Amino acid sequence: MSHVRLLLSVSCLLLSLSSASAFTPSLRLPSTHPRPLALRPSPSRQAGGRAAPAGLLMQLGGGDRGGTSVLERKTVTTAPAVEDKVDPDKPYHVLLFNDPMNTREFVCEVLVSVFGHSKSQAYTIMQNAHSTGFAVCNTTDKEEADSQSAELGNNNLMSSVVQAE
């Protein structure tokens, strides 16, 4: 036991005498590294021209390993804008999605309070959403469906409004 204490005290003494703490991170470049990495402008930019926006030349230091590389910028494609045609006269479904966070009892209570369903109807809707991933809670006009969906969202339930077919 005394050997362990002696070794521990010597280790602590050596740590306290060292210039840097054992827990202080240090960053040292190897002494063989000739220069740090540097960004270089493209040759067209050096000649007074305008640099190509699609690439960036990067000089990699390191003697024989060095060279230039061009990093190409990826093009981003976006989906075309789709106009949602809202027809207020058509019926809309309020969909309830499966919710693994809330208890089944809480979901049933919210369905009873928002839609006015009976407890058995609310349980059936909740069970359908649990087993299939979603269930139709109500079919009504667009304005009321949006209002009911927002009320479900206020109770931390995921819902959506879709046009009935």
mmCIF file of C-alpha atoms in Angstrom:
data_model
loop_
_atom_site.group_PDB
_atom_site.id
_atom_site.type_symbol
_atom_site.label_atom_id
_atom_site.label_comp_id
_atom_site.label_asym_id
_atom_site.label_seq_id
_atom_site.Cartn_x
_atom_site.Cartn_y
_atom_site.Cartn_z
ATOM 1 C CA MET A 1 0.000 0.000 0.000
ATOM 2 C CA SER A 2 2.859 2.381 0.808
ATOM 3 C CA HIS A 3 4.378 1.843 -2.666
ATOM 4 C CA VAL A 4 1.123 2.967 -4.295
ATOM 5 C CA ARG A 5 1.001 6.133 -2.161
ATOM 6 C CA LEU A 6 4.648 6.899 -2.914
ATOM 7 C CA LEU A 7 4.083 6.439 -6.655
ATOM 8 C CA LEU A 8 0.983 8.615 -6.539
ATOM 9 C CA SER A 9 2.723 11.414 -4.654
ATOM 10 C CA VAL A 10 5.723 11.347 -7.019
ATOM 11 C CA SER A 11 3.355 11.532 -10.004
ATOM 12 C CA CYS A 12 1.561 14.538 -8.498
ATOM 13 C CA LEU A 13 4.870 16.230 -7.753
ATOM 14 C CA LEU A 14 6.101 15.751 -11.311
ATOM 15 C CA LEU A 15 2.848 17.100 -12.726
ATOM 16 C CA SER A 16 3.008 20.188 -10.547
ATOM 17 C CA LEU A 17 6.633 20.875 -11.533
ATOM 18 C CA SER A 18 6.028 20.570 -15.267
ATOM 19 C CA SER A 19 5.474 23.793 -17.201
ATOM 20 C CA ALA A 20 2.166 22.644 -18.734
ATOM 21 C CA SER A 21 -0.627 20.763 -17.097
ATOM 22 C CA ALA A 22 -1.313 17.208 -18.222
ATOM 23 C CA PHE A 23 -4.818 18.307 -19.119
ATOM 24 C CA THR A 24 -3.814 21.318 -21.213
ATOM 25 C CA PRO A 25 -4.251 20.537 -24.890
ATOM 26 C CA SER A 26 -1.345 21.505 -27.093
ATOM 27 C CA LEU A 27 -1.100 21.765 -30.843
ATOM 28 C CA ARG A 28 2.276 21.222 -32.398
ATOM 29 C CA LEU A 29 3.011 20.866 -36.070
ATOM 30 C CA PRO A 30 5.629 18.272 -36.917
ATOM 31 C CA SER A 31 9.048 19.802 -37.478
ATOM 32 C CA THR A 32 9.216 18.209 -40.953
ATOM 33 C CA HIS A 33 6.196 20.211 -42.122
ATOM 34 C CA PRO A 34 7.668 22.971 -44.339
ATOM 35 C CA ARG A 35 4.726 25.389 -44.316
ATOM 36 C CA PRO A 36 1.086 25.535 -43.278
ATOM 37 C CA LEU A 37 -1.768 25.063 -45.716
ATOM 38 C CA ALA A 38 -2.511 28.177 -47.722
ATOM 39 C CA LEU A 39 -5.346 29.227 -50.008
ATOM 40 C CA ARG A 40 -4.156 30.542 -53.356
ATOM 41 C CA PRO A 41 -6.269 32.510 -55.841
ATOM 42 C CA SER A 42 -6.882 30.910 -59.201
ATOM 43 C CA PRO A 43 -4.423 31.701 -62.042
ATOM 44 C CA SER A 44 -7.070 33.767 -63.867
ATOM 45 C CA ARG A 45 -7.449 35.928 -60.736
ATOM 46 C CA GLN A 46 -3.672 36.441 -60.541
ATOM 47 C CA ALA A 47 -3.611 37.582 -64.179
ATOM 48 C CA GLY A 48 -6.156 40.276 -63.414
ATOM 49 C CA GLY A 49 -9.140 38.298 -64.661
ATOM 50 C CA ARG A 50 -12.211 37.249 -62.783
ATOM 51 C CA ALA A 51 -12.087 33.965 -60.869
ATOM 52 C CA ALA A 52 -14.483 31.241 -61.868
ATOM 53 C CA PRO A 53 -17.263 30.939 -59.264
ATOM 54 C CA ALA A 54 -17.468 27.172 -59.707
ATOM 55 C CA GLY A 55 -14.101 26.409 -58.161
ATOM 56 C CA LEU A 56 -11.480 27.395 -55.651
ATOM 57 C CA LEU A 57 -7.850 26.541 -56.008
ATOM 58 C CA MET A 58 -6.170 25.390 -52.867
ATOM 59 C CA GLN A 59 -2.424 25.003 -52.447
ATOM 60 C CA LEU A 60 -1.506 22.043 -50.298
ATOM 61 C CA GLY A 61 1.888 22.401 -48.632
ATOM 62 C CA GLY A 62 4.205 19.484 -48.295
ATOM 63 C CA GLY A 63 7.008 19.317 -50.844
ATOM 64 C CA ASP A 64 6.603 16.248 -53.069
ATOM 65 C CA ARG A 65 3.062 15.653 -51.849
ATOM 66 C CA GLY A 66 1.923 19.194 -52.713
ATOM 67 C CA GLY A 67 -0.180 20.313 -55.616
ATOM 68 C CA THR A 68 -3.305 22.194 -56.451
ATOM 69 C CA SER A 69 -6.857 20.934 -56.252
ATOM 70 C CA VAL A 70 -10.090 22.399 -57.515
ATOM 71 C CA LEU A 71 -13.091 22.119 -55.247
ATOM 72 C CA GLU A 72 -16.203 22.156 -57.403
ATOM 73 C CA ARG A 73 -19.355 23.810 -56.120
ATOM 74 C CA LYS A 74 -22.355 21.497 -56.372
ATOM 75 C CA THR A 75 -25.409 22.773 -58.168
ATOM 76 C CA VAL A 76 -28.602 22.822 -56.143
ATOM 77 C CA THR A 77 -31.800 21.910 -57.905
ATOM 78 C CA THR A 78 -35.102 22.965 -56.454
ATOM 79 C CA ALA A 79 -38.546 21.601 -57.118
ATOM 80 C CA PRO A 80 -40.835 23.786 -59.191
ATOM 81 C CA ALA A 81 -43.346 25.821 -57.263
ATOM 82 C CA VAL A 82 -46.698 24.089 -56.979
ATOM 83 C CA GLU A 83 -49.771 26.158 -56.433
ATOM 84 C CA ASP A 84 -52.135 24.592 -53.927
ATOM 85 C CA LYS A 85 -55.642 24.973 -55.216
ATOM 86 C CA VAL A 86 -57.816 25.472 -52.168
ATOM 87 C CA ASP A 87 -61.485 24.820 -52.728
ATOM 88 C CA PRO A 88 -63.356 25.847 -49.560
ATOM 89 C CA ASP A 89 -66.516 24.030 -50.689
ATOM 90 C CA LYS A 90 -64.868 20.598 -50.811
ATOM 91 C CA PRO A 91 -64.526 18.468 -47.670
ATOM 92 C CA TYR A 92 -61.175 18.133 -45.903
ATOM 93 C CA HIS A 93 -59.896 15.386 -43.606
ATOM 94 C CA VAL A 94 -58.146 16.124 -40.316
ATOM 95 C CA LEU A 95 -55.470 13.437 -39.985
ATOM 96 C CA LEU A 96 -53.977 12.394 -36.652
ATOM 97 C CA PHE A 97 -50.526 10.772 -36.831
ATOM 98 C CA ASN A 98 -49.169 8.129 -34.490
ATOM 99 C CA ASP A 99 -47.614 9.722 -31.419
ATOM 100 C CA PRO A 100 -45.113 7.687 -29.383
ATOM 101 C CA MET A 101 -44.570 10.514 -26.877
ATOM 102 C CA ASN A 102 -48.040 11.009 -25.375
ATOM 103 C CA THR A 103 -50.062 8.392 -23.536
ATOM 104 C CA ARG A 104 -53.058 6.798 -25.202
ATOM 105 C CA GLU A 105 -55.341 8.182 -22.519
ATOM 106 C CA PHE A 106 -54.143 11.735 -23.172
ATOM 107 C CA VAL A 107 -54.684 11.352 -26.933
ATOM 108 C CA CYS A 108 -58.239 10.108 -26.317
ATOM 109 C CA GLU A 109 -58.963 13.037 -23.975
ATOM 110 C CA VAL A 110 -57.766 15.527 -26.592
ATOM 111 C CA LEU A 111 -59.879 13.877 -29.312
ATOM 112 C CA VAL A 112 -62.956 14.080 -27.070
ATOM 113 C CA SER A 113 -62.340 17.748 -26.249
ATOM 114 C CA VAL A 114 -61.417 18.934 -29.787
ATOM 115 C CA PHE A 115 -63.854 16.942 -31.917
ATOM 116 C CA GLY A 116 -66.604 16.088 -29.427
ATOM 117 C CA HIS A 117 -66.240 12.359 -30.095
ATOM 118 C CA SER A 118 -67.409 9.798 -27.572
ATOM 119 C CA LYS A 119 -64.715 7.973 -25.601
ATOM 120 C CA SER A 120 -65.193 4.814 -27.677
ATOM 121 C CA GLN A 121 -64.892 6.769 -30.972
ATOM 122 C CA ALA A 122 -61.793 8.536 -29.674
ATOM 123 C CA TYR A 123 -60.274 5.194 -28.637
ATOM 124 C CA THR A 124 -60.977 3.697 -32.090
ATOM 125 C CA ILE A 125 -59.362 6.688 -33.851
ATOM 126 C CA MET A 126 -56.359 6.572 -31.516
ATOM 127 C CA GLN A 127 -55.963 2.816 -32.073
ATOM 128 C CA ASN A 128 -56.141 3.240 -35.876
ATOM 129 C CA ALA A 129 -53.455 5.941 -35.744
ATOM 130 C CA HIS A 130 -51.327 3.717 -33.520
ATOM 131 C CA SER A 131 -51.590 0.651 -35.763
ATOM 132 C CA THR A 132 -51.499 2.241 -39.252
ATOM 133 C CA GLY A 133 -49.528 5.443 -38.613
ATOM 134 C CA PHE A 134 -52.434 7.853 -39.098
ATOM 135 C CA ALA A 135 -56.214 8.078 -38.790
ATOM 136 C CA VAL A 136 -58.959 10.399 -40.015
ATOM 137 C CA CYS A 137 -60.409 12.279 -37.042
ATOM 138 C CA ASN A 138 -62.990 14.398 -38.801
ATOM 139 C CA THR A 139 -64.139 15.453 -42.275
ATOM 140 C CA THR A 140 -65.342 19.042 -42.536
ATOM 141 C CA ASP A 141 -64.788 22.298 -44.428
ATOM 142 C CA LYS A 142 -61.288 23.758 -44.864
ATOM 143 C CA GLU A 143 -61.526 26.500 -42.238
ATOM 144 C CA GLU A 144 -62.787 24.248 -39.456
ATOM 145 C CA ALA A 145 -60.318 21.484 -40.403
ATOM 146 C CA ASP A 146 -57.421 23.951 -40.102
ATOM 147 C CA SER A 147 -58.756 25.142 -36.751
ATOM 148 C CA GLN A 148 -59.070 21.579 -35.414
ATOM 149 C CA SER A 149 -55.596 20.664 -36.671
ATOM 150 C CA ALA A 150 -54.157 23.725 -34.934
ATOM 151 C CA GLU A 151 -55.923 22.708 -31.712
ATOM 152 C CA LEU A 152 -54.347 19.248 -31.942
ATOM 153 C CA GLY A 153 -50.971 20.921 -32.471
ATOM 154 C CA ASN A 154 -51.511 23.072 -29.383
ATOM 155 C CA ASN A 155 -51.879 19.808 -27.442
ATOM 156 C CA ASN A 156 -48.585 18.470 -28.885
ATOM 157 C CA LEU A 157 -50.224 16.022 -31.271
ATOM 158 C CA MET A 158 -49.094 15.743 -34.891
ATOM 159 C CA SER A 159 -51.868 16.338 -37.388
ATOM 160 C CA SER A 160 -52.470 17.446 -40.945
ATOM 161 C CA VAL A 161 -55.294 18.630 -43.179
ATOM 162 C CA VAL A 162 -55.797 16.985 -46.592
ATOM 163 C CA GLN A 163 -58.500 17.351 -49.183
ATOM 164 C CA ALA A 164 -60.979 14.468 -49.192
ATOM 165 C CA GLU A 165 -61.368 12.674 -52.503
#
